């Protein structure tokens, strides 16, 4: 992975650099999800309830949302070749400390720091979008998002296997090494950006508020993204509790393997990006939101049927990941000169939705177990469909 920077093509970004960015983004974003298959183990080790253990996931997403608001906008002003590796070194320090955490409170606090540093992914995505030509931008973003989505999904498999064989602390140690390797690689391969307009954080944040106020498409896509990731988190935050109990009685390693099932959703990334390039963003949106809503019927049946559970995971992940790629391709085209800030606005809403989903899911499971979790997820999916219907109505009136 420690390669020299690939030469750029006429598109402004080489295929080699795109692949390095895809792999790097996948490794970094995985830090937010390693804990999910281990939540039942963490609850037992630290002698806490499922809701408190679930805060490890919730706080990593809260940290990510804070980083999106305060750090990602700087991508329109600072030298990203230096800034991104610096963030990743800080993330590696927090991961190393997590491997030594003496209690759940410390692990939760460190999860916040890990979330903050992991926003490096959302600094790299607008950078790649700016380097790519208009004709290739959808494919470039689709390829990198495939890496991101595989990182999200395979993180659970890797952490489940590593924790099952060597313990949960070893998983955090492995993550530390991986992130340090990515930091060194990106420092070597990212192109320098020369002089850029220097904007202080206050001005950047003020302009973000102006973007949200002036861009109705951005507002609606923010809401759609937040609802999609909310539904995603509702399921994945509580999945370990379902699978660790009757009728499954699975351990960490087997629970982690379910991330491989969800990897099917990553295959939709390039398809979704090309559909947007062809002008079919609205059609893609209703298809993917319907997948999200309908998946929870299968997941409910999955409490007693492994086949239904697997089918539900595939449908949910296709819906969530397809919607995410559709949304990001649309928002990157809104204000090209402020892609980092537009992306920050969108992703803040996205991860606030994810954090809310994790928190609500833990409470729902504690209150009424799996049926309550599935009812919550289905409701979120229906709300996303309603937002699409409103967006469609407004678009027709404007047109």
C-alpha positions as CSV (number, residue, x, y, z in Angstrom):
1,X,0.0,0.0,0.0
2,X,3.0,2.3,0.5
3,X,3.3,3.3,-3.2
4,X,4.3,6.5,-4.8
5,X,1.7,8.8,-6.2
6,X,0.2,7.5,-9.5
7,X,0.5,9.8,-12.4
8,X,-2.7,11.7,-13.1
9,X,-4.5,11.2,-16.4
10,X,-6.4,13.7,-18.5
11,X,-9.4,13.2,-16.1
12,X,-7.3,14.8,-13.3
13,X,-7.1,11.6,-11.3
14,X,-5.6,8.2,-12.2
15,X,-7.3,4.9,-11.8
16,X,-4.5,3.9,-9.4
17,X,-5.1,6.8,-7.1
18,X,-8.9,6.2,-7.2
19,X,-8.3,2.6,-6.0
20,X,-5.9,3.8,-3.2
21,X,-8.5,6.3,-2.1
22,X,-11.2,3.6,-2.1
23,X,-9.2,1.2,0.0
24,X,-8.0,4.0,2.4
25,X,-11.6,5.3,2.9
26,X,-12.8,1.8,3.5
27,X,-10.2,1.2,6.2
28,X,-10.8,4.5,7.9
29,X,-14.6,4.3,8.0
30,X,-14.4,0.8,9.3
31,X,-13.3,2.3,12.7
32,X,-16.9,3.4,13.3
33,X,-18.3,-0.2,13.1
34,X,-15.8,-2.6,14.6
35,X,-17.6,-2.4,17.9
36,X,-21.0,-3.5,16.6
37,X,-20.5,-7.3,16.6
38,X,-18.7,-7.0,20.0
39,X,-21.5,-5.1,21.8
40,X,-22.9,-8.2,23.5
41,X,-19.3,-9.1,24.7
42,X,-18.6,-5.6,25.9
43,X,-21.9,-5.6,27.8
44,X,-20.8,-8.9,29.6
45,X,-17.2,-7.9,30.1
46,X,-18.0,-4.5,31.7
47,X,-21.3,-5.7,33.3
48,X,-23.5,-3.1,31.7
49,X,-26.9,-3.3,29.8
50,X,-27.4,-3.4,26.1
51,X,-28.4,0.3,25.9
52,X,-25.2,1.4,27.6
53,X,-23.0,-0.9,25.5
54,X,-24.7,0.5,22.4
55,X,-23.4,4.0,23.4
56,X,-19.9,2.9,22.0
57,X,-21.5,2.9,18.5
58,X,-23.6,6.0,19.2
59,X,-20.7,8.1,20.4
60,X,-18.5,7.2,17.5
61,X,-21.3,8.5,15.2
62,X,-21.8,11.6,17.4
63,X,-18.0,12.3,17.1
64,X,-18.2,11.8,13.4
65,X,-21.1,14.3,13.1
66,X,-19.1,16.8,15.1
67,X,-16.1,16.3,12.9
68,X,-18.2,16.7,9.8
69,X,-19.4,20.1,11.1
70,X,-16.1,21.4,12.4
71,X,-13.3,19.6,10.4
72,X,-14.7,18.7,7.0
73,X,-15.4,22.3,5.9
74,X,-11.7,23.0,6.3
75,X,-11.2,20.9,3.2
76,X,-12.1,24.0,1.1
77,X,-9.2,25.9,2.7
78,X,-6.3,23.8,4.1
79,X,-3.8,21.6,2.3
80,X,-5.5,18.2,2.5
81,X,-2.3,16.3,1.8
82,X,-1.1,17.4,5.2
83,X,-4.4,17.7,7.1
84,X,-5.8,14.2,6.4
85,X,-2.7,12.2,7.6
86,X,-2.6,14.4,10.7
87,X,-6.3,13.4,11.5
88,X,-5.5,9.8,11.0
89,X,-2.5,9.8,13.4
90,X,-4.8,11.2,16.0
91,X,-7.4,8.5,15.3
92,X,-4.7,5.8,15.6
93,X,-3.7,7.1,19.1
94,X,-7.4,6.9,20.2
95,X,-7.6,3.3,18.8
96,X,-4.5,2.3,20.7
97,X,-5.9,3.7,23.9
98,X,-9.2,1.9,23.3
99,X,-7.3,-1.4,23.3
100,X,-6.2,-0.6,26.8
101,X,-9.6,0.8,28.0
102,X,-10.3,-0.2,31.7
103,X,-14.0,0.4,31.5
104,X,-17.0,1.1,29.3
105,X,-17.0,4.9,30.1
106,X,-13.4,5.3,28.8
107,X,-14.3,3.2,25.7
108,X,-17.3,5.5,25.0
109,X,-15.2,8.6,25.4
110,X,-12.5,7.3,23.0
111,X,-15.2,6.3,20.5
112,X,-16.1,10.0,20.3
113,X,-12.4,10.8,19.4
114,X,-12.3,8.0,16.8
115,X,-15.4,9.3,15.2
116,X,-13.9,12.8,15.0
117,X,-10.7,11.6,13.2
118,X,-12.6,9.3,10.9
119,X,-14.1,12.2,9.1
120,X,-11.0,12.1,6.9
121,X,-13.1,10.0,4.6
122,X,-15.4,13.0,3.9
123,X,-12.5,15.3,3.2
124,X,-11.1,12.8,0.6
125,X,-14.4,12.4,-1.2
126,X,-14.8,16.0,-2.3
127,X,-11.1,16.1,-3.1
128,X,-11.6,13.2,-5.5
129,X,-14.7,14.8,-7.0
130,X,-12.7,18.0,-7.7
131,X,-9.9,16.1,-9.4
132,X,-12.2,14.0,-11.6
133,X,-13.5,15.3,-15.0
134,X,-17.2,15.8,-15.4
135,X,-17.5,12.7,-17.6
136,X,-15.9,10.5,-15.0
137,X,-17.0,12.0,-11.7
138,X,-19.9,9.6,-11.2
139,X,-17.7,6.6,-11.7
140,X,-14.9,8.0,-9.5
141,X,-17.3,8.7,-6.6
142,X,-19.0,5.3,-7.2
143,X,-15.7,3.5,-7.0
144,X,-14.6,5.3,-3.8
145,X,-18.0,4.8,-2.3
146,X,-17.8,1.1,-3.0
147,X,-14.6,1.1,-0.9
148,X,-16.4,3.0,1.8
149,X,-19.4,0.7,1.8
150,X,-17.2,-2.4,1.9
151,X,-15.3,-1.0,4.8
152,X,-18.6,-0.3,6.7
153,X,-19.9,-3.8,6.1
154,X,-16.7,-5.9,6.3
155,X,-15.7,-4.1,9.5
156,X,-18.2,-6.3,11.3
157,X,-16.9,-9.5,9.8
158,X,-13.3,-8.6,10.6
159,X,-14.0,-7.5,14.1
160,X,-16.2,-10.5,14.8
161,X,-13.5,-13.0,13.6
162,X,-10.6,-11.2,15.3
163,X,-12.5,-10.7,18.6
164,X,-13.7,-14.3,18.5
165,X,-10.2,-15.7,18.1
166,X,-8.0,-13.2,20.0
167,X,-10.3,-10.9,22.0
168,X,-11.9,-7.5,21.5
169,X,-8.8,-5.6,22.6
170,X,-6.7,-7.1,19.8
171,X,-9.2,-5.8,17.3
172,X,-8.5,-2.2,18.4
173,X,-4.8,-2.9,18.2
174,X,-5.1,-4.2,14.6
175,X,-7.2,-1.1,13.7
176,X,-4.4,1.1,15.0
177,X,-1.8,-0.5,12.7
178,X,-4.1,-0.2,9.7
179,X,-4.9,3.5,10.2
180,X,-1.2,4.3,10.6
181,X,-0.5,2.6,7.3
182,X,-3.2,4.6,5.6
183,X,-1.8,7.9,7.1
184,X,1.7,7.2,5.7
185,X,0.3,6.1,2.3
186,X,-1.9,9.2,1.8
187,X,0.9,11.5,2.9
188,X,2.9,10.0,0.0
189,X,0.3,9.7,-2.8
190,X,-2.0,12.7,-2.4
191,X,-1.2,15.6,-4.8
192,X,-0.2,18.9,-3.4
193,X,-2.7,21.7,-3.7
194,X,-0.6,24.8,-3.7
195,X,-2.0,28.1,-2.5
196,X,-5.7,28.0,-1.6
197,X,-8.1,30.7,-0.3
198,X,-7.7,30.9,3.4
199,X,-11.0,31.0,5.2
200,X,-11.3,30.9,9.0
201,X,-13.6,28.4,10.6
202,X,-16.3,30.9,11.5
203,X,-16.6,32.1,7.9
204,X,-16.7,28.5,6.7
205,X,-19.5,27.6,9.1
206,X,-21.4,30.7,8.3
207,X,-21.3,29.8,4.6
208,X,-22.5,26.3,5.4
209,X,-25.6,27.8,7.1
210,X,-26.1,29.9,4.0
211,X,-25.9,26.8,1.7
212,X,-28.5,25.0,3.7
213,X,-30.8,28.0,3.7
214,X,-30.5,28.7,0.0
215,X,-30.4,25.2,-1.5
216,X,-33.7,23.2,-1.1
217,X,-32.4,20.2,-2.9
218,X,-29.6,20.0,-0.4
219,X,-32.0,20.2,2.5
220,X,-34.2,17.4,1.1
221,X,-31.2,15.2,0.4
222,X,-29.9,15.8,3.9
223,X,-33.2,14.6,5.3
224,X,-33.2,11.5,3.0
225,X,-29.6,10.7,3.9
226,X,-30.3,11.0,7.7
227,X,-33.4,8.8,7.5
228,X,-31.5,6.2,5.4
229,X,-28.6,5.9,7.8
230,X,-31.0,6.0,10.8
231,X,-32.7,2.8,9.4
232,X,-29.2,1.3,8.8
233,X,-28.1,1.9,12.4
234,X,-31.4,0.7,13.8
235,X,-30.7,-2.8,12.4
236,X,-26.9,-3.1,12.8
237,X,-26.8,-1.7,16.3
238,X,-29.1,-4.3,17.6
239,X,-28.3,-7.3,15.4
240,X,-25.7,-8.7,17.8
241,X,-28.3,-8.9,20.6
242,X,-30.7,-10.8,18.3
243,X,-28.0,-13.3,17.1
244,X,-26.5,-13.9,20.5
245,X,-29.9,-15.2,21.9
246,X,-32.4,-18.0,21.0
247,X,-32.8,-19.4,18.4
248,X,-29.4,-18.5,17.1
249,X,-26.9,-18.5,20.0
250,X,-24.1,-17.2,17.8
251,X,-20.8,-16.0,19.0
252,X,-18.8,-13.0,17.9
253,X,-17.1,-14.7,15.0
254,X,-20.3,-15.9,13.4
255,X,-22.1,-12.6,14.1
256,X,-19.3,-10.7,12.3
257,X,-19.8,-12.9,9.2
258,X,-23.2,-11.3,8.6
259,X,-21.3,-8.3,7.4
260,X,-20.4,-10.4,4.3
261,X,-24.1,-10.7,3.6
262,X,-24.6,-6.9,3.6
263,X,-21.6,-6.5,1.2
264,X,-24.1,-7.0,-1.7
265,X,-25.2,-3.5,-1.1
266,X,-21.7,-2.2,-2.0
267,X,-22.1,-3.6,-5.5
268,X,-24.9,-1.1,-6.2
269,X,-22.6,2.0,-5.8
270,X,-21.4,2.3,-9.4
271,X,-24.9,1.5,-10.7
272,X,-26.4,4.2,-8.6
273,X,-23.8,6.8,-9.6
274,X,-24.3,6.1,-13.3
275,X,-28.1,6.4,-12.9
276,X,-27.6,9.9,-11.5
277,X,-25.3,10.8,-14.4
278,X,-28.1,9.7,-16.7
279,X,-30.7,11.9,-15.0
280,X,-32.5,9.2,-13.1
281,X,-31.8,10.3,-9.6
282,X,-35.5,10.5,-8.6
283,X,-36.3,7.0,-9.9
284,X,-33.3,5.6,-8.0
285,X,-34.4,7.4,-4.8
286,X,-37.9,5.8,-4.7
287,X,-36.5,2.4,-5.5
288,X,-33.9,2.5,-2.7
289,X,-36.3,4.1,-0.1
290,X,-38.8,1.3,-0.8
291,X,-36.1,-1.3,-0.3
292,X,-35.4,0.3,3.1
293,X,-39.0,0.2,4.3
294,X,-39.7,-3.3,2.9
295,X,-36.6,-4.9,4.3
296,X,-37.8,-4.7,7.9
297,X,-40.7,-7.1,7.2
298,X,-38.1,-9.6,6.2
299,X,-36.0,-8.8,9.2
300,X,-39.0,-9.2,11.5
301,X,-39.5,-12.7,10.1
302,X,-35.7,-13.2,10.6
303,X,-36.2,-13.5,14.3
304,X,-37.1,-17.1,13.6
305,X,-35.9,-17.7,10.0
306,X,-32.2,-17.4,9.0
307,X,-33.2,-17.2,5.3
308,X,-35.5,-14.3,6.0
309,X,-32.9,-12.5,8.1
310,X,-30.2,-12.8,5.3
311,X,-32.7,-11.6,2.6
312,X,-33.6,-8.6,4.8
313,X,-30.0,-7.7,5.3
314,X,-29.3,-7.7,1.6
315,X,-32.4,-5.6,0.8
316,X,-31.7,-3.1,3.5
317,X,-28.1,-2.6,2.5
318,X,-28.9,-2.3,-1.2
319,X,-31.5,0.4,-0.2
320,X,-29.3,2.3,2.2
321,X,-26.1,2.2,0.1
322,X,-27.8,3.0,-3.2
323,X,-29.6,5.9,-1.6
324,X,-26.3,7.2,-0.2
325,X,-24.5,7.1,-3.5
326,X,-27.5,8.8,-5.3
327,X,-27.6,11.5,-2.7
328,X,-23.9,12.3,-2.7
329,X,-23.7,12.5,-6.5
330,X,-26.6,14.9,-6.5
331,X,-25.2,17.2,-3.7
332,X,-21.7,17.3,-5.2
333,X,-23.2,19.0,-8.3
334,X,-25.0,21.8,-6.4
335,X,-22.1,24.2,-5.7
336,X,-18.8,22.9,-7.2
337,X,-16.7,25.6,-5.5
338,X,-17.8,24.6,-2.1
339,X,-17.9,20.8,-2.3
340,X,-16.4,20.2,1.1
341,X,-18.9,22.4,2.8
342,X,-21.9,20.9,0.9
343,X,-20.6,17.5,1.8
344,X,-20.2,18.5,5.4
345,X,-23.8,19.7,5.5
346,X,-25.1,16.5,4.0
347,X,-23.0,14.2,6.1
348,X,-23.8,16.0,9.4
349,X,-27.4,15.2,8.7
350,X,-26.5,11.7,7.7
351,X,-24.6,10.8,10.9
352,X,-27.0,12.6,13.2
353,X,-29.5,10.3,11.7
354,X,-27.2,7.3,12.3
355,X,-26.6,8.3,15.9
356,X,-30.3,8.8,16.5
357,X,-31.0,5.4,15.0
358,X,-28.4,3.7,17.3
359,X,-29.8,5.4,20.4
360,X,-33.5,4.7,19.5
361,X,-32.7,1.1,18.5
362,X,-31.0,0.3,21.9
363,X,-34.0,1.8,23.7
364,X,-36.5,-0.1,21.5
365,X,-34.7,-3.4,22.0
366,X,-34.6,-2.9,25.7
367,X,-38.3,-2.0,25.8
368,X,-39.8,-4.7,23.5
369,X,-37.0,-6.6,21.9
370,X,-36.8,-7.4,18.1
371,X,-40.4,-6.6,17.0
372,X,-40.0,-3.0,18.3
373,X,-36.7,-2.6,16.5
374,X,-38.3,-3.7,13.2
375,X,-41.3,-1.5,13.7
376,X,-38.9,1.5,14.3
377,X,-36.9,0.7,11.1
378,X,-40.0,0.3,8.9
379,X,-41.4,3.6,10.2
380,X,-38.1,5.4,9.3
381,X,-38.2,3.8,5.8
382,X,-41.8,5.0,5.2
383,X,-40.8,8.5,6.3
384,X,-38.0,8.4,3.7
385,X,-40.5,7.5,1.0
386,X,-42.7,10.4,2.1
387,X,-39.8,12.8,1.7
388,X,-39.2,11.4,-1.8
389,X,-42.9,12.1,-2.7
390,X,-42.6,15.6,-1.4
391,X,-39.4,16.2,-3.4
392,X,-41.0,14.8,-6.5
393,X,-44.0,17.1,-6.1
394,X,-41.8,20.2,-5.6
395,X,-39.6,19.3,-8.6
396,X,-42.7,19.0,-10.9
397,X,-44.0,22.4,-9.7
398,X,-40.6,24.0,-10.3
399,X,-40.3,22.3,-13.7
